[in-house]
PDB file of C-alpha atoms in Angstrom:
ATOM      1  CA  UNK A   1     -14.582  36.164  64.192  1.00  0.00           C
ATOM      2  CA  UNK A   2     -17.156  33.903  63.977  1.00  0.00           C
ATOM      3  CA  UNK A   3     -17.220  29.782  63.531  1.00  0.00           C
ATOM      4  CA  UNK A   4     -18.895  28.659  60.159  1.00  0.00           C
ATOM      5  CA  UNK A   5     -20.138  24.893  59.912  1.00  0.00           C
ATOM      6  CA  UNK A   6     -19.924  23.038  56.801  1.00  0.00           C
ATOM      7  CA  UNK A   7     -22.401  20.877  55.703  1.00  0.00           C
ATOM      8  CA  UNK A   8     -21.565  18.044  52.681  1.00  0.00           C
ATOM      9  CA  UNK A   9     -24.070  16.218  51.344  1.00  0.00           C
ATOM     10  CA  UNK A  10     -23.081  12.982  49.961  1.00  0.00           C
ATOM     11  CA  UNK A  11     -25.309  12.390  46.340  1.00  0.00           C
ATOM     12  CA  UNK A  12     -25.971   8.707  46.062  1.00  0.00           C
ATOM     13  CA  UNK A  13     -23.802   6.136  43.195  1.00  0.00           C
ATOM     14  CA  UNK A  14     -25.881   4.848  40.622  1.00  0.00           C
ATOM     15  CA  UNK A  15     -22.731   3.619  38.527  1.00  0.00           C
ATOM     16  CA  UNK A  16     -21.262   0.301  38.716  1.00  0.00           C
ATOM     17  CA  UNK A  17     -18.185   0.921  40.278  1.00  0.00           C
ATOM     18  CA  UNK A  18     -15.549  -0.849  41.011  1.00  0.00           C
ATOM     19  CA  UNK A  19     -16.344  -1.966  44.668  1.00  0.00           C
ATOM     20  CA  UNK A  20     -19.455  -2.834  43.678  1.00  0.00           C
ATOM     21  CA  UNK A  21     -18.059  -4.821  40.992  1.00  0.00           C
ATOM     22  CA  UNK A  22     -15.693  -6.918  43.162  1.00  0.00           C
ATOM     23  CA  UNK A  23     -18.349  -7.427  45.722  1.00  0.00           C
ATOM     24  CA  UNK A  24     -20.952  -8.620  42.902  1.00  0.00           C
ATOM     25  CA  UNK A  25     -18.252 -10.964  41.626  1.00  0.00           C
ATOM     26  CA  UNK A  26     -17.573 -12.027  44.976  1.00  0.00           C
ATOM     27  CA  UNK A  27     -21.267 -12.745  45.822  1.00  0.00           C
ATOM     28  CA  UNK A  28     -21.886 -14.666  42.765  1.00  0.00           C
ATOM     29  CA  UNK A  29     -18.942 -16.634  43.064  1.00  0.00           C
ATOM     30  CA  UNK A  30     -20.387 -17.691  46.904  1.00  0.00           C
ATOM     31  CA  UNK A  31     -23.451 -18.261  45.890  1.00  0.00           C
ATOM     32  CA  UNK A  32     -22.652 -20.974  43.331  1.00  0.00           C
ATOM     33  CA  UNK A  33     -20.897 -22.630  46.493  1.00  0.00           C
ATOM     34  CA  UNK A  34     -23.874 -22.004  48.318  1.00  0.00           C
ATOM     35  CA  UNK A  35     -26.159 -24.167  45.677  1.00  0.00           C
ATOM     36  CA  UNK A  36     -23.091 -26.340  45.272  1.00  0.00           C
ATOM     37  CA  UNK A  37     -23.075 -27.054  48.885  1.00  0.00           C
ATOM     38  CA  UNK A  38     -26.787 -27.713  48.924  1.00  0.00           C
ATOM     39  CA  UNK A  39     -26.549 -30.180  45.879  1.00  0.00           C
ATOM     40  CA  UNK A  40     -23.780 -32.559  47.641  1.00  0.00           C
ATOM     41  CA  UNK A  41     -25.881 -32.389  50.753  1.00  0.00           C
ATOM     42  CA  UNK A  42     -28.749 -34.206  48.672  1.00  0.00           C
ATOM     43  CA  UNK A  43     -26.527 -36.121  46.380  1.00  0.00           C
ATOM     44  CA  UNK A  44     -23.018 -36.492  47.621  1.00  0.00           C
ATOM     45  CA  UNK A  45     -20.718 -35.323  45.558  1.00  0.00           C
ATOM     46  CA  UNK A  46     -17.238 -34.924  46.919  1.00  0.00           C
ATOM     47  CA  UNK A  47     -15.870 -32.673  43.874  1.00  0.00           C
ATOM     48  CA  UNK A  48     -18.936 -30.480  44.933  1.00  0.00           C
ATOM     49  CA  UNK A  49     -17.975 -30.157  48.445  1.00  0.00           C
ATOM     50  CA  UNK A  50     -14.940 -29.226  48.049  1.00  0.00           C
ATOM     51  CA  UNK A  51     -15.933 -26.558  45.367  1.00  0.00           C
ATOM     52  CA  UNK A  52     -18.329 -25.249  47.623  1.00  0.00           C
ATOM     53  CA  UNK A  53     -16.049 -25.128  50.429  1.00  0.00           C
ATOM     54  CA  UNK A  54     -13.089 -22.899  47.497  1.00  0.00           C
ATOM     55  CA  UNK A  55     -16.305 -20.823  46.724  1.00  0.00           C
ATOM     56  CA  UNK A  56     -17.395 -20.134  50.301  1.00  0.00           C
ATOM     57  CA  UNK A  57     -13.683 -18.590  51.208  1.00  0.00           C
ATOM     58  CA  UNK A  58     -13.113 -17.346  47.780  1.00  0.00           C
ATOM     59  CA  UNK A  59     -16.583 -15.026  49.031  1.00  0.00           C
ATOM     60  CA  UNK A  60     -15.783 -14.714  52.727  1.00  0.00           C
ATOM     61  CA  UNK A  61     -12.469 -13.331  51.165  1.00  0.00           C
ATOM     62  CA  UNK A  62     -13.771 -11.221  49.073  1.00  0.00           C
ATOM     63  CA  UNK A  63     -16.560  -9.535  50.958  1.00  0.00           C
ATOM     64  CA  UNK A  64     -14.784  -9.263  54.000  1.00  0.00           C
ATOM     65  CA  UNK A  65     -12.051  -7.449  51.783  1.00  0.00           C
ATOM     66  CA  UNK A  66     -14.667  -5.148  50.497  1.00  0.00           C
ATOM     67  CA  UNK A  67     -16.333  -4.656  53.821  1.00  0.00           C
ATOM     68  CA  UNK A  68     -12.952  -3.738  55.183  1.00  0.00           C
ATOM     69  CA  UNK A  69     -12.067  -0.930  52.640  1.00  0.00           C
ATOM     70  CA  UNK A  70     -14.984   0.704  52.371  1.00  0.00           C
ATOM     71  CA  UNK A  71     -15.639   4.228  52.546  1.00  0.00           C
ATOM     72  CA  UNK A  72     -19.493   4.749  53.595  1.00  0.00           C
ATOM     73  CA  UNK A  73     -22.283   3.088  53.656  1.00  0.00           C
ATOM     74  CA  UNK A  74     -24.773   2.172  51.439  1.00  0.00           C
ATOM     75  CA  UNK A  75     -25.380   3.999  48.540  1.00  0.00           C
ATOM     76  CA  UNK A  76     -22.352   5.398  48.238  1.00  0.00           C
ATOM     77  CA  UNK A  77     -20.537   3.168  45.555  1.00  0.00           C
ATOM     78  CA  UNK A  78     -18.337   1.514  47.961  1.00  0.00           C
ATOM     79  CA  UNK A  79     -20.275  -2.397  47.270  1.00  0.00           C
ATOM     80  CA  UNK A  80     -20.659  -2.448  51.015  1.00  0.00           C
ATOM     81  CA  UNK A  81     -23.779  -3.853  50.814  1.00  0.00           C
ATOM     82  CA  UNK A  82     -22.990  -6.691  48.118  1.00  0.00           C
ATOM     83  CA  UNK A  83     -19.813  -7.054  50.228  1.00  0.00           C
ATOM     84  CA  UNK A  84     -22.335  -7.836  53.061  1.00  0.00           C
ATOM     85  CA  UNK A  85     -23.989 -10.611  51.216  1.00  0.00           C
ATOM     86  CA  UNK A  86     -20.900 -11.992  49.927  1.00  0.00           C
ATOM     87  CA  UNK A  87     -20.278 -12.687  53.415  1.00  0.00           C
ATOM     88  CA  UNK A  88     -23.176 -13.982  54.116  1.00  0.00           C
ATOM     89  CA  UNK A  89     -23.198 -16.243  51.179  1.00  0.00           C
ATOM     90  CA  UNK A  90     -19.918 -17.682  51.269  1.00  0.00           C
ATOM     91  CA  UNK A  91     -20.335 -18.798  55.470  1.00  0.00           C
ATOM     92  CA  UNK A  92     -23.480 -20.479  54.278  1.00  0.00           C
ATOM     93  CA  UNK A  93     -21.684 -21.986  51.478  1.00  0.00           C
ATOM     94  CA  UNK A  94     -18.882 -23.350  54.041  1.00  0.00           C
ATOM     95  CA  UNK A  95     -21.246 -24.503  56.196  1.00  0.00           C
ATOM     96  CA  UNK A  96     -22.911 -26.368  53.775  1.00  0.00           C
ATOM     97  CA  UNK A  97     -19.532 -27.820  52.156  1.00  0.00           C
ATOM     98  CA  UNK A  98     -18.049 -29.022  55.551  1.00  0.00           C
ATOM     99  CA  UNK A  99     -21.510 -30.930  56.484  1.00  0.00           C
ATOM    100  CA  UNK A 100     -21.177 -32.474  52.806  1.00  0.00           C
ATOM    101  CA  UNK A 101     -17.461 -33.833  53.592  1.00  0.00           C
ATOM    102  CA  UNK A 102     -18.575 -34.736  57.046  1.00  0.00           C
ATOM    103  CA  UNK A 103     -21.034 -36.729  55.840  1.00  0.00           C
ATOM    104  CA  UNK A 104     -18.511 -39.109  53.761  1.00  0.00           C
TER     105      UNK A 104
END
């Protein structure tokens, strides 16, 4: 009896799926904070602050959700990699947001 090894080889996504779909939206939605953040840092704004501070956890949210469920890495539909920048996005966007109210 012998032992036979099976080998899968994963073919890369080139769809739009629906992780990366939810991770785009989330991205896009903490970028705006992001630039929203940076405008009330210039010219204060508090209505922009505080929208950049929603859109910052609305992507933190988001990406970290997407981050969390996914099932391989990139390439392999799961929006781990927009998921990634969402994060990144949205703490830049809170950062930027909570300097903005500090300031006032």
């Amino acid at each position: 009896m012998s032992v036979q090894i099976i080998v899968a080889e994963v073919a890369p996504v080139y769809g739009f799926t629906g992780g990366r779909a939810v991770s785009f939206a989330a991205a896009l939605v903490a970028l705006a904070g992001a630039v929203l953040g940076g405008l009330a840092l210039f010219r204060f704004v508090r209505r922009r602050a505080v929208i950049a501070l929603a859109a910052g956890a609305v992507g933190v949210v988001g990406g970290g959700w997407v981050v969390a469920v996914a099932e391989g890495g990139p390439g392999s539909g799961s929006g781990i990699v927009g998921g990634l920048v969402a994060l990144v996005f949205g703490l830049v966007a809170l950062a930027l947001g909570g300097m903005a109210l500090k300031r006032s």
